[in-house]
Amino acid sequence: MDVVRGGPADVPAIMRMLDDAQDWLASQGRTGQWGTDHWSAIPAAVDRFTQLASSGTVWLAVVDGTVAGVIITSTTSPDYVPPATEPEHYVSLLVTARAFAGAGVGATLLAHARTEARAAGVELLRVDCYDGDDHRLVAYYEKQGFTPIATFTAKNGTWPGRLLAQRL
């Protein structure tokens, strides 16, 4: 698996991964996180991910020429979580293509994000995630070395979230 720099041109691949992940979540009865309407069919969502890919740092995990996952990091956090009190790298998006689920793609991309943050002299990596249903996503990030530091709600109070941090 290689990790290569991506950008706005990769938004179509990102949207496909998000749609596939959304289908899988729905098949598991876990629609609270992303609902059932494909984000690729929602212009505002495509615009949001295009903006993330344009303003953040995009890294793609590639296996035999196929995009297996993506991480987008930023030096600022979204407005729905408390701001950091020191410089940070913030994971704005982490998604793995379903064909590569369980292959360590997310862990590889998070390790790369840690390396990039350290190289920039940053000692804090933060991420937020959905904290509803079975809390599996929070458990995943804890397994990756993150510590929960705050809860929040987004989308007019309908989306429970958890903010996690990792000292580098």
PDB file of C-alpha atoms in Angstrom:
ATOM      1  CA  MET A   1       0.000   0.000   0.000  1.00  0.00           C
ATOM      2  CA  ASP A   2       1.325   3.415  -0.980  1.00  0.00           C
ATOM      3  CA  VAL A   3       0.229   6.748   0.462  1.00  0.00           C
ATOM      4  CA  VAL A   4       0.239   9.497  -2.162  1.00  0.00           C
ATOM      5  CA  ARG A   5      -0.793  13.130  -2.217  1.00  0.00           C
ATOM      6  CA  GLY A   6      -4.287  13.799  -3.539  1.00  0.00           C
ATOM      7  CA  GLY A   7      -6.398  16.859  -4.143  1.00  0.00           C
ATOM      8  CA  PRO A   8      -9.643  18.224  -5.575  1.00  0.00           C
ATOM      9  CA  ALA A   9      -9.337  16.013  -8.679  1.00  0.00           C
ATOM     10  CA  ASP A  10      -9.893  13.029  -6.361  1.00  0.00           C
ATOM     11  CA  VAL A  11     -13.315  14.172  -5.150  1.00  0.00           C
ATOM     12  CA  PRO A  12     -15.181  11.740  -7.478  1.00  0.00           C
ATOM     13  CA  ALA A  13     -13.261   8.805  -5.948  1.00  0.00           C
ATOM     14  CA  ILE A  14     -13.912  10.193  -2.464  1.00  0.00           C
ATOM     15  CA  MET A  15     -17.632  10.475  -3.187  1.00  0.00           C
ATOM     16  CA  ARG A  16     -17.741   6.851  -4.431  1.00  0.00           C
ATOM     17  CA  MET A  17     -16.089   5.663  -1.224  1.00  0.00           C
ATOM     18  CA  LEU A  18     -18.528   7.684   0.870  1.00  0.00           C
ATOM     19  CA  ASP A  19     -21.525   6.327  -1.056  1.00  0.00           C
ATOM     20  CA  ASP A  20     -20.269   2.748  -0.674  1.00  0.00           C
ATOM     21  CA  ALA A  21     -19.652   3.253   3.040  1.00  0.00           C
ATOM     22  CA  GLN A  22     -23.106   4.758   3.393  1.00  0.00           C
ATOM     23  CA  ASP A  23     -24.680   1.756   1.632  1.00  0.00           C
ATOM     24  CA  TRP A  24     -22.804  -0.583   3.955  1.00  0.00           C
ATOM     25  CA  LEU A  25     -23.860   1.346   7.062  1.00  0.00           C
ATOM     26  CA  ALA A  26     -27.490   1.264   5.900  1.00  0.00           C
ATOM     27  CA  SER A  27     -27.255  -2.489   5.254  1.00  0.00           C
ATOM     28  CA  GLN A  28     -26.189  -2.846   8.896  1.00  0.00           C
ATOM     29  CA  GLY A  29     -29.160  -0.763  10.091  1.00  0.00           C
ATOM     30  CA  ARG A  30     -26.832   2.086  11.046  1.00  0.00           C
ATOM     31  CA  THR A  31     -28.391   5.054   9.224  1.00  0.00           C
ATOM     32  CA  GLY A  32     -27.926   7.590  12.007  1.00  0.00           C
ATOM     33  CA  GLN A  33     -24.410   8.510  10.929  1.00  0.00           C
ATOM     34  CA  TRP A  34     -24.936   9.437   7.276  1.00  0.00           C
ATOM     35  CA  GLY A  35     -28.579   8.680   6.471  1.00  0.00           C
ATOM     36  CA  THR A  36     -29.566   6.880   3.265  1.00  0.00           C
ATOM     37  CA  ASP A  37     -29.297   9.513   0.526  1.00  0.00           C
ATOM     38  CA  HIS A  38     -26.010   9.225  -1.337  1.00  0.00           C
ATOM     39  CA  TRP A  39     -23.879  12.283  -0.728  1.00  0.00           C
ATOM     40  CA  SER A  40     -22.755  12.240  -4.360  1.00  0.00           C
ATOM     41  CA  ALA A  41     -26.354  13.090  -5.306  1.00  0.00           C
ATOM     42  CA  ILE A  42     -26.459  16.107  -2.973  1.00  0.00           C
ATOM     43  CA  PRO A  43     -24.767  19.134  -4.590  1.00  0.00           C
ATOM     44  CA  ALA A  44     -24.094  20.786  -1.214  1.00  0.00           C
ATOM     45  CA  ALA A  45     -22.283  17.645  -0.017  1.00  0.00           C
ATOM     46  CA  VAL A  46     -20.168  17.460  -3.172  1.00  0.00           C
ATOM     47  CA  ASP A  47     -19.336  21.145  -2.685  1.00  0.00           C
ATOM     48  CA  ARG A  48     -18.403  20.485   0.959  1.00  0.00           C
ATOM     49  CA  PHE A  49     -15.986  17.684   0.091  1.00  0.00           C
ATOM     50  CA  THR A  50     -14.561  19.677  -2.804  1.00  0.00           C
ATOM     51  CA  GLN A  51     -13.901  22.518  -0.360  1.00  0.00           C
ATOM     52  CA  LEU A  52     -12.288  20.107   2.124  1.00  0.00           C
ATOM     53  CA  ALA A  53     -10.076  18.685  -0.629  1.00  0.00           C
ATOM     54  CA  SER A  54      -9.155  22.206  -1.761  1.00  0.00           C
ATOM     55  CA  SER A  55      -8.415  23.701   1.650  1.00  0.00           C
ATOM     56  CA  GLY A  56      -7.011  20.660   3.467  1.00  0.00           C
ATOM     57  CA  THR A  57      -4.238  18.180   2.833  1.00  0.00           C
ATOM     58  CA  VAL A  58      -5.421  15.068   0.988  1.00  0.00           C
ATOM     59  CA  TRP A  59      -3.609  11.738   1.205  1.00  0.00           C
ATOM     60  CA  LEU A  60      -4.754   8.639  -0.656  1.00  0.00           C
ATOM     61  CA  ALA A  61      -3.974   5.035   0.187  1.00  0.00           C
ATOM     62  CA  VAL A  62      -3.414   3.247  -3.121  1.00  0.00           C
ATOM     63  CA  VAL A  63      -3.209  -0.515  -3.634  1.00  0.00           C
ATOM     64  CA  ASP A  64      -2.230  -1.789  -7.086  1.00  0.00           C
ATOM     65  CA  GLY A  65      -3.405   1.451  -8.681  1.00  0.00           C
ATOM     66  CA  THR A  66      -6.761   1.484  -6.868  1.00  0.00           C
ATOM     67  CA  VAL A  67      -7.681   4.128  -4.299  1.00  0.00           C
ATOM     68  CA  ALA A  68      -8.247   2.188  -1.083  1.00  0.00           C
ATOM     69  CA  GLY A  69      -8.888   5.109   1.255  1.00  0.00           C
ATOM     70  CA  VAL A  70      -8.475   8.801   1.900  1.00  0.00           C
ATOM     71  CA  ILE A  71      -7.600  11.069   4.784  1.00  0.00           C
ATOM     72  CA  ILE A  72      -7.989  14.831   4.688  1.00  0.00           C
ATOM     73  CA  THR A  73      -6.316  16.889   7.388  1.00  0.00           C
ATOM     74  CA  SER A  74      -6.402  20.575   8.177  1.00  0.00           C
ATOM     75  CA  THR A  75      -4.689  22.939  10.578  1.00  0.00           C
ATOM     76  CA  THR A  76      -8.063  24.144  11.855  1.00  0.00           C
ATOM     77  CA  SER A  77     -11.019  22.367  13.398  1.00  0.00           C
ATOM     78  CA  PRO A  78     -14.640  22.731  12.303  1.00  0.00           C
ATOM     79  CA  ASP A  79     -16.784  25.268  14.119  1.00  0.00           C
ATOM     80  CA  TYR A  80     -18.959  22.636  15.835  1.00  0.00           C
ATOM     81  CA  VAL A  81     -16.135  21.449  18.141  1.00  0.00           C
ATOM     82  CA  PRO A  82     -14.154  23.426  20.723  1.00  0.00           C
ATOM     83  CA  PRO A  83     -11.047  24.997  19.176  1.00  0.00           C
ATOM     84  CA  ALA A  84      -7.645  23.620  20.080  1.00  0.00           C
ATOM     85  CA  THR A  85      -5.502  25.646  22.463  1.00  0.00           C
ATOM     86  CA  GLU A  86      -2.344  24.835  20.496  1.00  0.00           C
ATOM     87  CA  PRO A  87      -1.409  24.102  16.889  1.00  0.00           C
ATOM     88  CA  GLU A  88      -3.090  20.957  15.622  1.00  0.00           C
ATOM     89  CA  HIS A  89      -3.687  18.781  12.630  1.00  0.00           C
ATOM     90  CA  TYR A  90      -7.367  17.895  12.398  1.00  0.00           C
ATOM     91  CA  VAL A  91      -8.676  14.823  10.601  1.00  0.00           C
ATOM     92  CA  SER A  92     -11.535  16.232   8.526  1.00  0.00           C
ATOM     93  CA  LEU A  93     -12.245  12.954   6.720  1.00  0.00           C
ATOM     94  CA  LEU A  94     -11.106   9.359   6.939  1.00  0.00           C
ATOM     95  CA  VAL A  95     -12.822   6.748   4.797  1.00  0.00           C
ATOM     96  CA  THR A  96     -11.816   3.355   3.455  1.00  0.00           C
ATOM     97  CA  ALA A  97     -13.139   1.816   0.245  1.00  0.00           C
ATOM     98  CA  ARG A  98     -15.358  -1.125   1.194  1.00  0.00           C
ATOM     99  CA  ALA A  99     -13.267  -3.503  -0.932  1.00  0.00           C
ATOM    100  CA  PHE A 100     -10.365  -2.795   1.431  1.00  0.00           C
ATOM    101  CA  ALA A 101     -12.256  -2.863   4.746  1.00  0.00           C
ATOM    102  CA  GLY A 102     -10.244  -4.617   7.425  1.00  0.00           C
ATOM    103  CA  ALA A 103      -6.970  -4.298   5.515  1.00  0.00           C
ATOM    104  CA  GLY A 104      -5.483  -1.610   7.763  1.00  0.00           C
ATOM    105  CA  VAL A 105      -6.088   1.279   5.368  1.00  0.00           C
ATOM    106  CA  GLY A 106      -7.410   3.625   8.051  1.00  0.00           C
ATOM    107  CA  ALA A 107      -4.555   2.781  10.416  1.00  0.00           C
ATOM    108  CA  THR A 108      -2.028   3.386   7.634  1.00  0.00           C
ATOM    109  CA  LEU A 109      -3.548   6.759   6.774  1.00  0.00           C
ATOM    110  CA  LEU A 110      -3.686   7.808  10.440  1.00  0.00           C
ATOM    111  CA  ALA A 111      -0.028   6.807  10.860  1.00  0.00           C
ATOM    112  CA  HIS A 112       0.802   8.962   7.847  1.00  0.00           C
ATOM    113  CA  ALA A 113      -1.149  11.873   9.356  1.00  0.00           C
ATOM    114  CA  ARG A 114       0.851  11.508  12.582  1.00  0.00           C
ATOM    115  CA  THR A 115       4.109  11.557  10.628  1.00  0.00           C
ATOM    116  CA  GLU A 116       3.049  14.666   8.700  1.00  0.00           C
ATOM    117  CA  ALA A 117       1.982  16.455  11.890  1.00  0.00           C
ATOM    118  CA  ARG A 118       5.264  15.666  13.644  1.00  0.00           C
ATOM    119  CA  ALA A 119       7.234  16.828  10.593  1.00  0.00           C
ATOM    120  CA  ALA A 120       5.372  20.139  10.835  1.00  0.00           C
ATOM    121  CA  GLY A 121       6.242  20.442  14.534  1.00  0.00           C
ATOM    122  CA  VAL A 122       2.635  19.800  15.594  1.00  0.00           C
ATOM    123  CA  GLU A 123       2.054  17.695  18.704  1.00  0.00           C
ATOM    124  CA  LEU A 124      -1.740  17.348  18.575  1.00  0.00           C
ATOM    125  CA  LEU A 125      -3.913  15.316  16.212  1.00  0.00           C
ATOM    126  CA  ARG A 126      -7.672  15.565  16.672  1.00  0.00           C
ATOM    127  CA  VAL A 127     -10.667  13.952  15.000  1.00  0.00           C
ATOM    128  CA  ASP A 128     -14.405  13.923  15.517  1.00  0.00           C
ATOM    129  CA  CYS A 129     -16.811  11.147  14.707  1.00  0.00           C
ATOM    130  CA  TYR A 130     -20.366   9.923  15.054  1.00  0.00           C
ATOM    131  CA  ASP A 131     -21.149   8.826  18.613  1.00  0.00           C
ATOM    132  CA  GLY A 132     -24.547   7.235  18.095  1.00  0.00           C
ATOM    133  CA  ASP A 133     -25.852   3.740  17.470  1.00  0.00           C
ATOM    134  CA  ASP A 134     -23.281   1.227  18.722  1.00  0.00           C
ATOM    135  CA  HIS A 135     -20.335   3.651  19.288  1.00  0.00           C
ATOM    136  CA  ARG A 136     -18.090   1.456  17.106  1.00  0.00           C
ATOM    137  CA  LEU A 137     -16.477   4.448  15.445  1.00  0.00           C
ATOM    138  CA  VAL A 138     -15.411   5.930  18.784  1.00  0.00           C
ATOM    139  CA  ALA A 139     -13.990   2.523  19.749  1.00  0.00           C
ATOM    140  CA  TYR A 140     -12.072   2.397  16.452  1.00  0.00           C
ATOM    141  CA  TYR A 141     -10.379   5.726  17.127  1.00  0.00           C
ATOM    142  CA  GLU A 142      -9.592   4.715  20.708  1.00  0.00           C
ATOM    143  CA  LYS A 143      -7.923   1.571  19.299  1.00  0.00           C
ATOM    144  CA  GLN A 144      -5.875   3.906  17.085  1.00  0.00           C
ATOM    145  CA  GLY A 145      -4.572   5.726  20.173  1.00  0.00           C
ATOM    146  CA  PHE A 146      -7.039   8.615  20.447  1.00  0.00           C
ATOM    147  CA  THR A 147      -8.627   9.685  23.725  1.00  0.00           C
ATOM    148  CA  PRO A 148     -12.187  11.053  23.900  1.00  0.00           C
ATOM    149  CA  ILE A 149     -12.131  14.642  25.146  1.00  0.00           C
ATOM    150  CA  ALA A 150     -15.614  16.064  24.486  1.00  0.00           C
ATOM    151  CA  THR A 151     -19.082  15.295  23.235  1.00  0.00           C
ATOM    152  CA  PHE A 152     -21.119  17.574  21.003  1.00  0.00           C
ATOM    153  CA  THR A 153     -24.159  17.623  18.780  1.00  0.00           C
ATOM    154  CA  ALA A 154     -24.268  18.841  15.203  1.00  0.00           C
ATOM    155  CA  LYS A 155     -26.935  19.207  12.509  1.00  0.00           C
ATOM    156  CA  ASN A 156     -29.276  21.187  14.761  1.00  0.00           C
ATOM    157  CA  GLY A 157     -28.810  18.817  17.671  1.00  0.00           C
ATOM    158  CA  THR A 158     -29.679  15.642  15.744  1.00  0.00           C
ATOM    159  CA  TRP A 159     -26.181  14.196  15.255  1.00  0.00           C
ATOM    160  CA  PRO A 160     -24.303  13.044  18.397  1.00  0.00           C
ATOM    161  CA  GLY A 161     -20.567  13.440  18.044  1.00  0.00           C
ATOM    162  CA  ARG A 162     -17.403  12.739  19.960  1.00  0.00           C
ATOM    163  CA  LEU A 163     -14.182  14.738  19.773  1.00  0.00           C
ATOM    164  CA  LEU A 164     -10.991  12.736  20.268  1.00  0.00           C
ATOM    165  CA  ALA A 165      -7.350  13.771  20.541  1.00  0.00           C
ATOM    166  CA  GLN A 166      -3.948  12.172  20.369  1.00  0.00           C
ATOM    167  CA  ARG A 167      -0.701  13.624  21.684  1.00  0.00           C
ATOM    168  CA  LEU A 168       2.169  13.068  19.293  1.00  0.00           C
TER     169      LEU A 168
END
